[in-house]
Coordinates of C-alpha atoms in Angstrom, one line a residue:
M1 CA -7.0 25.6 -15.1
K2 CA -6.4 28.7 -13.0
F3 CA -9.3 30.2 -11.1
G4 CA -9.5 33.8 -10.1
E5 CA -9.8 34.8 -6.4
H6 CA -13.2 36.5 -7.1
F7 CA -14.6 33.4 -8.7
L8 CA -13.6 31.1 -5.8
E9 CA -14.9 33.5 -3.2
E10 CA -18.2 33.8 -5.0
L11 CA -18.4 30.0 -5.3
K12 CA -17.8 29.5 -1.5
A13 CA -20.4 32.1 -0.7
R14 CA -23.0 30.3 -2.8
V15 CA -22.4 26.8 -1.5
R16 CA -22.7 26.0 2.2
P17 CA -20.2 23.5 3.5
S18 CA -23.0 21.6 5.3
D19 CA -24.8 21.0 2.0
V20 CA -21.7 19.5 0.5
V21 CA -20.7 17.5 3.6
G22 CA -24.3 16.4 4.1
R23 CA -24.2 14.4 0.9
H24 CA -21.6 12.1 2.6
V25 CA -22.1 12.6 6.4
K26 CA -25.4 12.5 8.4
L27 CA -25.3 15.8 10.2
K28 CA -27.2 17.1 13.2
R29 CA -27.4 20.7 14.1
Q30 CA -25.7 21.7 17.4
G31 CA -26.2 25.4 18.0
R32 CA -24.4 27.3 15.2
E33 CA -22.6 24.1 14.0
F34 CA -23.4 20.7 12.6
A35 CA -22.0 17.5 14.0
G36 CA -21.6 14.0 12.6
L37 CA -19.4 10.9 12.6
S38 CA -16.1 11.4 10.9
P39 CA -15.9 10.3 7.2
F40 CA -12.2 9.8 7.7
T41 CA -12.1 7.5 10.7
N42 CA -14.3 4.7 12.1
E43 CA -15.8 6.3 15.2
K44 CA -18.9 5.9 17.4
T45 CA -19.0 9.3 19.0
P46 CA -19.3 12.3 16.7
S47 CA -16.1 14.4 16.5
F48 CA -16.7 16.0 13.0
F49 CA -18.1 19.5 12.9
V50 CA -19.2 21.9 10.1
N51 CA -19.5 25.6 10.5
D52 CA -21.3 27.4 7.7
E53 CA -20.7 30.9 9.1
K54 CA -17.0 30.4 9.1
G55 CA -17.1 28.2 5.9
F56 CA -15.1 25.2 7.2
Y57 CA -15.2 21.7 8.6
H58 CA -13.0 20.2 11.3
C59 CA -12.4 16.6 12.2
F60 CA -11.0 16.1 15.7
S61 CA -10.4 12.4 15.3
S62 CA -8.2 12.7 12.2
G63 CA -7.1 16.4 12.5
K64 CA -8.3 17.2 9.0
H65 CA -9.6 20.7 8.4
G66 CA -10.8 22.6 5.3
D67 CA -13.5 24.1 3.2
A68 CA -16.1 22.6 0.8
I69 CA -13.5 22.2 -2.0
S70 CA -10.9 20.4 0.1
F71 CA -13.7 18.1 1.5
L72 CA -14.6 16.9 -2.0
M73 CA -10.9 16.4 -2.8
E74 CA -10.5 14.3 0.4
V75 CA -13.7 12.3 0.3
E76 CA -14.3 11.8 -3.5
G77 CA -10.6 11.8 -4.5
L78 CA -11.2 14.8 -6.9
S79 CA -8.4 17.0 -8.1
F80 CA -8.7 20.7 -7.3
P81 CA -10.2 21.7 -10.7
E82 CA -12.7 18.7 -10.5
A83 CA -13.8 19.8 -7.1
V84 CA -14.3 23.4 -8.2
E85 CA -16.3 22.3 -11.2
A86 CA -18.5 20.0 -9.0
L87 CA -19.3 22.9 -6.7
A88 CA -19.9 25.3 -9.5
T89 CA -22.5 22.8 -10.9
M90 CA -24.2 22.7 -7.4
A91 CA -24.2 26.5 -7.3
G92 CA -25.4 27.0 -10.8
M93 CA -22.4 29.0 -11.7
E94 CA -20.7 29.0 -15.1
M95 CA -17.0 28.0 -15.0
P96 CA -14.5 30.7 -16.0
Q97 CA -14.0 30.8 -19.7
A98 CA -10.7 29.5 -20.8
D99 CA -9.0 30.4 -24.0
P100 CA -11.1 30.0 -27.2
Q101 CA -9.2 26.8 -28.3
A102 CA -9.7 25.2 -24.9
E103 CA -13.4 26.2 -25.0
A104 CA -13.8 24.6 -28.4
R105 CA -12.1 21.4 -27.2
A106 CA -14.4 21.2 -24.2
A107 CA -17.4 21.7 -26.4
K108 CA -16.2 19.0 -28.8
N109 CA -15.5 16.6 -26.0
K110 CA -18.9 17.2 -24.5
E111 CA -20.5 16.3 -27.9
T112 CA -18.3 13.2 -28.1
I113 CA -19.5 12.0 -24.7
S114 CA -23.1 12.5 -25.7
W115 CA -22.5 10.0 -28.6
M116 CA -20.9 7.6 -26.2
E117 CA -24.0 7.7 -24.1
R118 CA -26.2 7.0 -27.1
A119 CA -24.0 4.1 -28.0
Q120 CA -24.5 2.7 -24.5
E121 CA -28.2 3.0 -24.9
F122 CA -28.0 1.0 -28.1
F123 CA -25.8 -1.7 -26.6
E124 CA -28.1 -2.0 -23.6
K125 CA -31.2 -2.4 -25.8
T126 CA -29.4 -5.0 -28.0
L127 CA -28.6 -7.2 -25.0
Y128 CA -32.3 -7.8 -24.5
R129 CA -33.2 -8.3 -28.1
T130 CA -32.9 -11.5 -30.2
D131 CA -29.2 -10.7 -31.1
G132 CA -28.3 -10.7 -27.4
A133 CA -29.6 -14.1 -26.4
A134 CA -26.2 -15.8 -26.3
A135 CA -24.8 -12.9 -24.3
R136 CA -27.7 -13.1 -21.8
D137 CA -27.1 -16.8 -21.4
Y138 CA -23.4 -16.3 -20.7
L139 CA -24.1 -13.7 -18.1
T140 CA -26.8 -15.9 -16.5
N141 CA -24.3 -18.8 -16.3
R142 CA -21.9 -16.4 -14.6
G143 CA -24.5 -15.7 -12.0
M144 CA -25.2 -12.2 -13.4
S145 CA -28.8 -11.0 -12.9
K146 CA -30.5 -8.5 -15.2
T147 CA -30.5 -6.0 -12.2
A148 CA -26.8 -6.3 -11.8
A149 CA -26.1 -5.9 -15.5
K150 CA -28.2 -2.8 -15.6
A151 CA -26.4 -1.4 -12.5
F152 CA -23.1 -1.5 -14.4
G153 CA -24.6 -0.4 -17.7
M154 CA -23.7 -3.6 -19.5
G155 CA -24.8 -4.2 -23.1
F156 CA -24.1 -6.2 -26.2
A157 CA -22.6 -5.2 -29.6
P158 CA -24.2 -7.4 -32.3
D159 CA -22.1 -9.3 -34.8
N160 CA -22.6 -6.7 -37.5
F161 CA -20.2 -4.3 -39.2
S162 CA -22.6 -1.4 -39.3
A163 CA -25.3 -1.9 -36.7
L164 CA -24.1 0.9 -34.3
K165 CA -23.0 3.1 -37.2
D166 CA -26.4 3.0 -38.8
E167 CA -28.2 3.7 -35.5
L168 CA -26.1 6.7 -34.5
I169 CA -25.9 8.2 -38.0
A170 CA -29.7 8.0 -38.1
Q171 CA -29.7 10.1 -34.9
G172 CA -27.5 12.8 -36.5
A173 CA -23.9 11.7 -36.0
T174 CA -21.3 11.9 -38.7
P175 CA -18.8 9.0 -39.4
A176 CA -16.0 11.4 -38.5
Q177 CA -17.4 12.0 -35.0
L178 CA -17.9 8.3 -34.4
V179 CA -14.3 7.6 -35.5
E180 CA -13.0 10.2 -33.2
A181 CA -15.0 8.7 -30.3
G182 CA -13.4 5.3 -31.0
L183 CA -16.7 3.7 -31.9
L184 CA -15.8 3.2 -35.6
V185 CA -12.7 2.0 -37.3
E186 CA -11.4 4.0 -40.2
P187 CA -9.7 1.8 -42.8
E188 CA -6.4 2.7 -44.3
D189 CA -8.1 2.6 -47.7
R190 CA -10.1 5.8 -47.4
S191 CA -12.3 4.7 -50.3
R192 CA -13.9 2.2 -47.9
A193 CA -16.5 3.2 -45.3
P194 CA -15.7 3.0 -41.6
W195 CA -17.1 0.0 -39.7
D196 CA -18.2 -0.8 -36.1
R197 CA -15.2 -1.4 -33.8
F198 CA -17.1 -3.6 -31.4
R199 CA -18.8 -6.7 -32.8
D200 CA -20.2 -9.8 -31.1
R201 CA -19.0 -8.6 -27.7
I202 CA -20.5 -8.0 -24.2
M203 CA -20.0 -4.3 -23.5
F204 CA -18.7 -2.6 -20.4
P205 CA -19.0 1.2 -20.2
I206 CA -15.9 3.0 -18.8
H207 CA -16.2 6.3 -17.0
D208 CA -13.7 9.0 -16.1
T209 CA -13.2 10.2 -12.5
R210 CA -16.2 12.5 -12.7
G211 CA -18.4 9.6 -13.9
R212 CA -18.7 10.7 -17.5
L213 CA -18.9 7.9 -20.1
V214 CA -15.7 8.1 -22.2
A215 CA -14.9 4.5 -23.5
F216 CA -16.0 0.9 -23.7
G217 CA -14.5 -2.5 -23.1
G218 CA -15.8 -5.4 -24.9
R219 CA -15.5 -9.2 -24.1
A220 CA -15.6 -11.4 -27.1
M221 CA -18.3 -14.1 -27.3
A222 CA -16.5 -16.1 -30.0
K223 CA -13.9 -18.5 -28.5
D224 CA -11.5 -18.0 -31.4
A225 CA -11.6 -14.2 -31.3
K226 CA -8.1 -12.6 -31.7
A227 CA -8.6 -10.6 -28.6
K228 CA -10.7 -11.8 -25.6
Y229 CA -11.1 -8.2 -24.4
L230 CA -11.0 -5.1 -26.7
N231 CA -10.9 -1.6 -25.3
S232 CA -11.7 1.7 -27.0
P233 CA -8.6 3.3 -28.5
E234 CA -6.9 6.4 -27.1
T235 CA -9.2 9.4 -27.9
P236 CA -9.4 13.1 -26.8
I237 CA -11.6 12.0 -23.9
F238 CA -10.0 8.6 -23.0
Q239 CA -6.4 7.8 -22.0
K240 CA -6.6 4.3 -20.5
G241 CA -3.4 4.8 -18.4
R242 CA -5.0 7.6 -16.5
L243 CA -8.3 6.0 -15.6
L244 CA -9.5 2.9 -13.6
Y245 CA -12.7 1.0 -14.4
N246 CA -15.4 1.6 -11.8
Y247 CA -13.4 4.3 -10.0
H248 CA -16.3 6.8 -9.8
R249 CA -18.5 4.2 -8.0
A250 CA -15.6 2.7 -5.9
R251 CA -14.6 5.9 -4.2
R252 CA -18.2 6.6 -3.2
A253 CA -18.4 3.1 -1.7
F254 CA -15.1 3.6 0.1
S255 CA -16.3 6.9 1.6
D256 CA -19.3 5.1 3.2
A257 CA -19.0 5.4 7.0
S258 CA -19.5 1.6 7.4
N259 CA -16.4 0.9 5.2
T260 CA -13.3 0.2 7.4
A261 CA -10.9 -0.5 4.5
R262 CA -7.7 1.5 4.2
G263 CA -7.8 1.6 0.4
L264 CA -9.5 0.5 -2.8
I265 CA -9.3 -3.1 -4.0
V266 CA -7.7 -3.5 -7.5
A267 CA -8.8 -6.5 -9.5
E268 CA -7.6 -7.7 -12.9
G269 CA -10.7 -7.4 -15.0
Y270 CA -14.2 -6.0 -15.5
M271 CA -16.0 -9.2 -14.4
D272 CA -13.8 -9.4 -11.3
V273 CA -14.8 -5.9 -10.3
I274 CA -18.5 -6.6 -10.8
A275 CA -18.3 -9.9 -8.9
L276 CA -16.5 -8.3 -5.9
A277 CA -18.9 -5.3 -5.9
R278 CA -21.9 -7.7 -5.9
A279 CA -20.3 -9.6 -3.0
G280 CA -20.2 -6.4 -0.9
F281 CA -16.8 -5.0 -1.9
G282 CA -18.0 -2.0 -3.9
H283 CA -14.7 -0.2 -3.5
T284 CA -13.1 -2.3 -6.3
V285 CA -11.5 -1.0 -9.5
A286 CA -9.5 -2.5 -12.4
P287 CA -6.9 -1.2 -14.9
M288 CA -7.7 -1.6 -18.6
G289 CA -5.7 -4.7 -19.3
T290 CA -2.3 -3.3 -18.5
A291 CA 0.0 -3.0 -15.5
L292 CA -0.8 -0.1 -13.2
T293 CA 0.6 3.3 -14.3
E294 CA 1.8 6.2 -12.1
D295 CA -1.4 8.1 -12.8
Q296 CA -3.5 5.1 -11.7
L297 CA -1.5 4.6 -8.5
D298 CA -2.1 8.3 -7.8
L299 CA -5.8 7.8 -8.2
L300 CA -5.7 4.9 -5.8
W301 CA -3.7 6.9 -3.1
R302 CA -6.1 9.8 -3.5
V303 CA -8.8 7.6 -2.0
G304 CA -6.9 5.6 0.7
P305 CA -3.3 5.1 1.8
E306 CA -3.2 1.3 1.5
P307 CA -4.8 -0.1 -1.7
I308 CA -4.9 -3.9 -2.0
L309 CA -3.9 -5.4 -5.4
C310 CA -5.7 -8.7 -5.9
F311 CA -4.1 -11.1 -8.3
D312 CA -4.7 -14.7 -9.4
G313 CA -2.4 -17.1 -7.5
D314 CA -0.9 -18.6 -10.6
K315 CA 2.5 -17.7 -12.2
A316 CA 1.0 -15.0 -14.4
G317 CA -0.6 -13.4 -11.3
V318 CA 2.6 -13.4 -9.4
R319 CA 4.5 -11.9 -12.4
A320 CA 1.8 -9.1 -12.5
A321 CA 2.3 -8.4 -8.8
F322 CA 6.0 -8.2 -9.3
R323 CA 5.5 -5.7 -12.2
S324 CA 3.4 -3.5 -10.0
I325 CA 6.2 -3.3 -7.5
E326 CA 8.5 -1.8 -10.2
R327 CA 6.0 1.0 -10.8
A328 CA 5.2 1.6 -7.1
L329 CA 8.7 1.8 -5.6
P330 CA 9.6 5.3 -6.8
L331 CA 6.3 6.6 -5.6
L332 CA 6.2 5.4 -2.1
R333 CA 5.8 8.0 0.6
P334 CA 5.3 7.9 4.4
G335 CA 1.8 6.4 4.9
Q336 CA 1.4 5.6 1.2
T337 CA 2.0 2.0 0.2
L338 CA 0.4 -1.2 -1.3
R339 CA -0.7 -4.6 -0.1
F340 CA -1.0 -7.8 -2.2
A341 CA -3.7 -10.4 -2.0
M342 CA -3.1 -13.6 -3.9
L343 CA -6.1 -15.8 -4.8
P344 CA -6.0 -19.6 -4.7
E345 CA -4.3 -20.8 -7.8
G346 CA -6.8 -21.4 -10.7
Q347 CA -9.5 -19.2 -9.3
D348 CA -10.5 -15.6 -10.0
P349 CA -12.7 -13.6 -7.6
D350 CA -15.9 -14.7 -9.3
D351 CA -14.9 -18.4 -9.1
L352 CA -14.1 -18.1 -5.4
I353 CA -17.2 -16.2 -4.5
R354 CA -19.5 -18.7 -6.3
A355 CA -17.7 -21.6 -4.7
S356 CA -17.3 -20.4 -1.1
G357 CA -19.1 -17.1 -0.8
P358 CA -18.0 -13.5 0.2
P359 CA -16.3 -14.7 3.4
A360 CA -13.7 -16.5 1.3
I361 CA -12.8 -13.3 -0.5
A362 CA -12.7 -11.4 2.9
K363 CA -10.3 -14.0 4.1
V364 CA -8.0 -13.5 1.1
L365 CA -8.1 -9.7 1.5
D366 CA -7.4 -9.9 5.3
A367 CA -4.3 -12.0 4.5
A368 CA -2.9 -9.4 2.1
I369 CA 0.8 -8.9 2.6
P370 CA 2.7 -5.6 2.7
L371 CA 4.7 -4.4 -0.3
V372 CA 8.0 -5.1 1.5
D373 CA 7.1 -8.8 1.8
M374 CA 6.2 -9.1 -1.9
L375 CA 9.4 -7.3 -2.8
W376 CA 11.5 -9.7 -0.7
R377 CA 9.7 -12.6 -2.3
R378 CA 10.4 -11.2 -5.8
E379 CA 14.1 -11.0 -5.2
V380 CA 14.4 -14.3 -3.3
E381 CA 12.6 -16.2 -6.0
A382 CA 14.7 -14.7 -8.8
E383 CA 17.2 -17.6 -8.7
P384 CA 18.2 -20.5 -6.5
L385 CA 20.3 -19.3 -3.5
N386 CA 22.5 -22.3 -3.1
T387 CA 25.9 -20.6 -3.6
P388 CA 27.7 -17.6 -2.1
E389 CA 27.6 -16.0 -5.5
A390 CA 23.8 -16.3 -5.7
K391 CA 23.4 -14.9 -2.2
A392 CA 25.6 -12.0 -3.2
G393 CA 23.4 -11.5 -6.2
L394 CA 20.4 -11.3 -3.9
K395 CA 22.0 -8.6 -1.9
S396 CA 22.9 -6.7 -5.0
R397 CA 19.2 -6.9 -6.2
L398 CA 18.0 -5.6 -2.8
Y399 CA 20.3 -2.6 -3.1
K400 CA 19.1 -2.0 -6.7
A401 CA 15.5 -2.1 -5.5
L402 CA 16.3 0.3 -2.7
D403 CA 17.8 2.7 -5.2
E404 CA 14.3 3.0 -6.8
I405 CA 12.7 4.4 -3.7
E406 CA 12.9 8.2 -3.9
N407 CA 11.6 9.1 -0.4
G408 CA 14.6 9.1 2.0
D409 CA 12.6 8.1 5.1
V410 CA 10.9 5.2 3.4
K411 CA 14.2 4.1 1.8
A412 CA 16.0 4.1 5.1
L413 CA 13.4 1.9 6.8
Y414 CA 13.2 -0.5 3.8
K415 CA 16.9 -0.8 3.9
T416 CA 16.9 -1.7 7.6
E417 CA 14.1 -4.3 7.1
L418 CA 15.5 -5.9 4.0
L419 CA 19.1 -6.2 5.1
A420 CA 18.0 -7.5 8.5
R421 CA 16.1 -10.3 6.6
F422 CA 19.1 -11.0 4.5
D423 CA 21.4 -11.3 7.5
A424 CA 18.9 -13.5 9.3
N425 CA 18.4 -15.9 6.3
Y426 CA 21.7 -15.8 4.4
G427 CA 24.2 -13.8 6.4
W428 CA 26.2 -14.3 9.5
Q429 CA 23.1 -14.7 11.7
A430 CA 22.0 -17.7 9.6
Q431 CA 25.5 -19.2 9.7
R432 CA 25.6 -19.0 13.4
G433 CA 22.1 -20.5 13.6
N434 CA 23.1 -23.4 11.4
Q435 CA 26.2 -24.1 13.6
Y436 CA 24.0 -24.1 16.7
K437 CA 21.6 -26.5 15.0
R438 CA 24.3 -28.9 14.1
K439 CA 25.6 -28.8 17.6
S440 CA 22.1 -29.5 18.9
D441 CA 21.4 -32.4 16.6
G442 CA 23.4 -34.8 18.9
E443 CA 21.5 -33.8 22.0
T444 CA 18.8 -36.0 23.6
K445 CA 15.1 -35.0 23.3
A446 CA 14.9 -34.4 27.0
G447 CA 18.1 -32.2 26.9
K448 CA 16.7 -30.1 24.0
T449 CA 13.4 -29.6 25.8
T450 CA 15.2 -28.4 28.9
Q451 CA 17.4 -26.1 26.9
I452 CA 14.5 -24.5 24.9
A453 CA 12.6 -24.0 28.1
S454 CA 15.6 -22.3 29.7
A455 CA 16.2 -20.1 26.7
Q456 CA 12.5 -19.0 26.6
K457 CA 12.8 -18.1 30.3
L458 CA 15.9 -16.1 29.8
A459 CA 14.6 -14.3 26.7
S460 CA 11.6 -13.1 28.8
N461 CA 13.9 -11.4 31.3
T462 CA 13.0 -7.8 30.7
R463 CA 15.7 -6.5 33.1
V464 CA 18.5 -8.1 31.0
E465 CA 17.0 -6.8 27.7
T466 CA 16.7 -3.3 29.2
T467 CA 20.3 -3.4 30.2
L468 CA 21.6 -4.6 26.9
I469 CA 19.7 -2.3 24.6
G470 CA 20.0 0.6 27.1
A471 CA 23.7 0.2 27.4
I472 CA 24.1 0.6 23.6
L473 CA 22.0 3.7 23.6
E474 CA 23.8 5.2 26.6
F475 CA 27.3 4.2 25.4
P476 CA 27.1 3.8 21.6
E477 CA 30.9 3.4 21.5
L478 CA 30.2 -0.1 22.7
L479 CA 29.2 -1.0 19.2
E480 CA 32.9 -0.9 18.2
R481 CA 33.4 -4.0 20.4
V482 CA 30.1 -5.8 20.4
D483 CA 28.2 -4.9 17.2
E484 CA 28.0 -8.4 15.8
R485 CA 26.7 -9.9 19.0
F486 CA 24.3 -7.1 19.5
F487 CA 22.7 -7.6 16.1
E488 CA 22.4 -11.3 16.5
L489 CA 20.4 -11.1 19.8
E490 CA 16.7 -11.9 19.7
F491 CA 14.8 -9.6 22.0
G492 CA 11.4 -10.6 23.4
S493 CA 10.2 -7.0 23.7
A494 CA 8.8 -5.4 20.5
D495 CA 10.3 -2.0 21.4
A496 CA 13.7 -3.5 22.0
S497 CA 13.6 -5.3 18.7
A498 CA 12.5 -2.1 16.9
L499 CA 15.3 -0.1 18.6
Q500 CA 17.8 -2.8 17.6
K501 CA 16.8 -2.5 13.9
A502 CA 17.0 1.3 14.1
V503 CA 20.5 1.1 15.6
L504 CA 21.5 -1.4 13.0
N505 CA 20.5 1.0 10.2
W506 CA 22.3 3.9 11.8
W507 CA 25.5 1.8 12.5
R508 CA 25.7 0.7 8.8
Q509 CA 25.8 4.3 7.7
A510 CA 27.5 6.0 10.7
K511 CA 30.9 7.6 10.0
A512 CA 31.6 8.3 13.6
V513 CA 30.1 7.3 17.0
E514 CA 28.1 10.3 18.0
K515 CA 25.4 9.8 20.6
T516 CA 23.5 12.9 19.4
H517 CA 23.4 11.5 15.8
L518 CA 22.1 8.2 17.1
F519 CA 19.3 10.0 19.0
T520 CA 18.4 12.0 15.9
H521 CA 18.1 8.8 13.9
I522 CA 16.0 7.1 16.7
Q523 CA 13.7 10.1 16.5
S524 CA 13.3 9.9 12.7
S525 CA 12.5 6.2 13.0
G526 CA 9.5 6.9 15.3
M527 CA 11.1 5.3 18.3
E528 CA 11.7 8.4 20.5
Q529 CA 9.1 7.2 23.1
A530 CA 10.7 3.8 23.5
Y531 CA 14.1 5.5 23.7
R532 CA 12.9 7.9 26.5
A533 CA 11.4 5.0 28.4
L534 CA 14.8 3.3 28.6
S535 CA 16.5 6.6 29.5
R536 CA 14.4 6.8 32.6
Q537 CA 16.4 3.7 33.8
R538 CA 19.7 5.4 33.0
L539 CA 21.1 5.0 36.5
L540 CA 20.5 1.3 36.7
I541 CA 21.9 0.8 33.2
R542 CA 25.0 2.7 34.0
A543 CA 25.5 0.7 37.2
G544 CA 25.1 -2.5 35.2
M545 CA 27.9 -1.3 32.9
G546 CA 30.3 -0.6 35.8
G547 CA 29.3 3.0 36.6
A548 CA 29.9 6.3 34.9
D549 CA 33.7 6.1 35.0
A550 CA 34.2 2.5 33.8
T551 CA 36.5 1.9 30.9
L552 CA 35.3 0.7 27.5
D553 CA 37.0 -2.7 28.2
T554 CA 35.0 -3.1 31.4
R555 CA 31.7 -2.1 29.8
A556 CA 32.3 -4.5 26.9
A557 CA 33.0 -7.4 29.3
L558 CA 29.9 -6.7 31.4
W559 CA 27.8 -6.3 28.3
N560 CA 29.0 -9.6 26.9
A561 CA 28.2 -11.3 30.2
Q562 CA 24.7 -10.0 30.0
A563 CA 24.4 -11.1 26.3
D564 CA 25.6 -14.6 27.3
T565 CA 22.8 -14.7 29.9
L566 CA 20.2 -13.7 27.3
I567 CA 21.1 -16.2 24.6
G568 CA 21.7 -19.0 27.1
T569 CA 25.3 -19.7 26.2
T570 CA 26.4 -19.6 29.8
Q571 CA 24.8 -21.0 32.9
L572 CA 25.6 -18.6 35.8
E573 CA 23.5 -20.8 38.1
A574 CA 26.1 -23.6 37.8
E575 CA 29.0 -21.4 38.8
S576 CA 30.4 -21.6 42.3
S577 CA 29.2 -19.0 44.7
D578 CA 32.8 -17.9 45.4
T579 CA 33.5 -17.2 41.7
R580 CA 30.2 -15.2 41.4
A581 CA 31.0 -13.3 44.5
R582 CA 34.4 -12.2 43.2
M583 CA 32.7 -11.1 39.9
V584 CA 30.1 -9.0 41.8
D585 CA 32.9 -7.4 43.9
A586 CA 34.8 -6.6 40.7
I587 CA 31.8 -5.1 39.0
T588 CA 30.8 -3.0 42.1
G589 CA 34.2 -1.6 42.6
D590 CA 34.9 -1.1 38.9
N591 CA 38.1 -3.2 39.3
S592 CA 39.0 -4.0 35.8
D593 CA 41.8 -6.4 36.7
G594 CA 39.7 -8.2 39.2
L595 CA 36.8 -8.4 36.8
H596 CA 39.1 -10.0 34.1
R597 CA 40.4 -12.5 36.7
A598 CA 36.8 -13.4 37.7
M599 CA 35.8 -13.8 34.1
R600 CA 38.8 -16.1 33.4
A601 CA 37.9 -18.2 36.6
S602 CA 34.3 -18.5 35.4
K603 CA 35.4 -19.7 32.0
E604 CA 37.8 -22.3 33.5
A605 CA 35.0 -23.5 35.8
R606 CA 32.7 -24.0 32.8
D607 CA 35.4 -25.8 30.8

């Protein structure tokens, strides 16, 4: 819906931002402004301010700024029209009239929702009558108190084909209205009367993003029921792929200042949501028995950047996790992803909570893995990887998955990460590692202990790592000679490792060796600060590579010598002082011939 400028200005004039913000943030007046703790970050000192005179809020800790409308969109996850309508209700303003047809649809939907609310009243009353005894026993056995059932509006549909129909028709409804609401089933044989859709089921009310009751889900009491769970059909007020169960409550729980989560929790069913909410995880939702849709993912990301999808640890749960990846990949954006929490096999959230308490669930959620890890698992587990052809198939699947990612920045970083894993586990890095392992198998235990200790000592040599990575960044043309060795090195520094991955990604795609292009790629990878830190040691790095005028052959030889030191394949300490002195003289004077003679002498001495 489009809103005129006059309407929006009038709306903002009638609603003070502090009144809207004050429903979510405890504000204290400071002069002409109000101050409070940020609803967007976890802080102890107030950095969030609201100014009614100027009509805006500003959060210094997160940098977010806006008016009352944008605040509701940020905190409650509302769309723009939803936020405008919520403020209009607060201000007592009538929404702009749409076209007559839209107005008629809105009025009809409002009437349908009123019958849904009356149906819930009937289901709730029935749960505590004689007909609901078995349902009450079931809920009690599941640890569900009467208070908890009422908090979620749970009820019971009796095992009767006309109980609800008779109740609502007596209140003034028509069968056609109840059919349109999805409460009655209209038979194909129109000569027969419609009957109740939900029978002998525990009822769960389903709300839209604004908290309006629009549908029901029903769990069968009979063990031989054709469908364990039955949802309302698609209606003018309910499209199950666009809503999430408990969303209206979950986003309020998430916006609580004490909640430090980075996104909502997504469980698999209604009872899972209720169990998690009762255990202290009120920011939990669930789809309606289907895989997550694009609209549902959008709802999740409106609230927080990193929702956690919680699945059973059995094969079905893993398959469901893999299906979620398919839907999520095209939608990934910078700062917008998913994590996956897998429950112990054979247990759902309710089982785990009842057996081990809320800390057990917290442990599972804390161990949630990033989407990139679950994607890697999906492709690796697709088939046994015991032949070259199978490994090639894995690489092909990785590229196919990468093609699904639409955002260029995210795709580039996923490509770097996934191909680095492939190289480390199944490529030339893994082959070299296996050769080294076979060579080491014949060594004595004492010898291996000495060698590992020596390698650890060398790997921690920051100066050597700085020279190696700095030389590549200063003289990227070195990659034409040393690229394979460079990408097999294991750096102890996190910054060096990250720069190594960024260079790898650039080198795979580079058409020509251009230092400026490499720097641009480093910037886009978020590694500019680490790059500049190395640049401050440019003079030492250049000296270590033979000086500014050294030839490419000289630099490559010097670089390889440093790499040998890092990975422990040479033992410079064992060389004669005379040989080492000649190498130093050659390096200092940039004497390429002398350097080569010294290197040959060193090799002969080792042999």
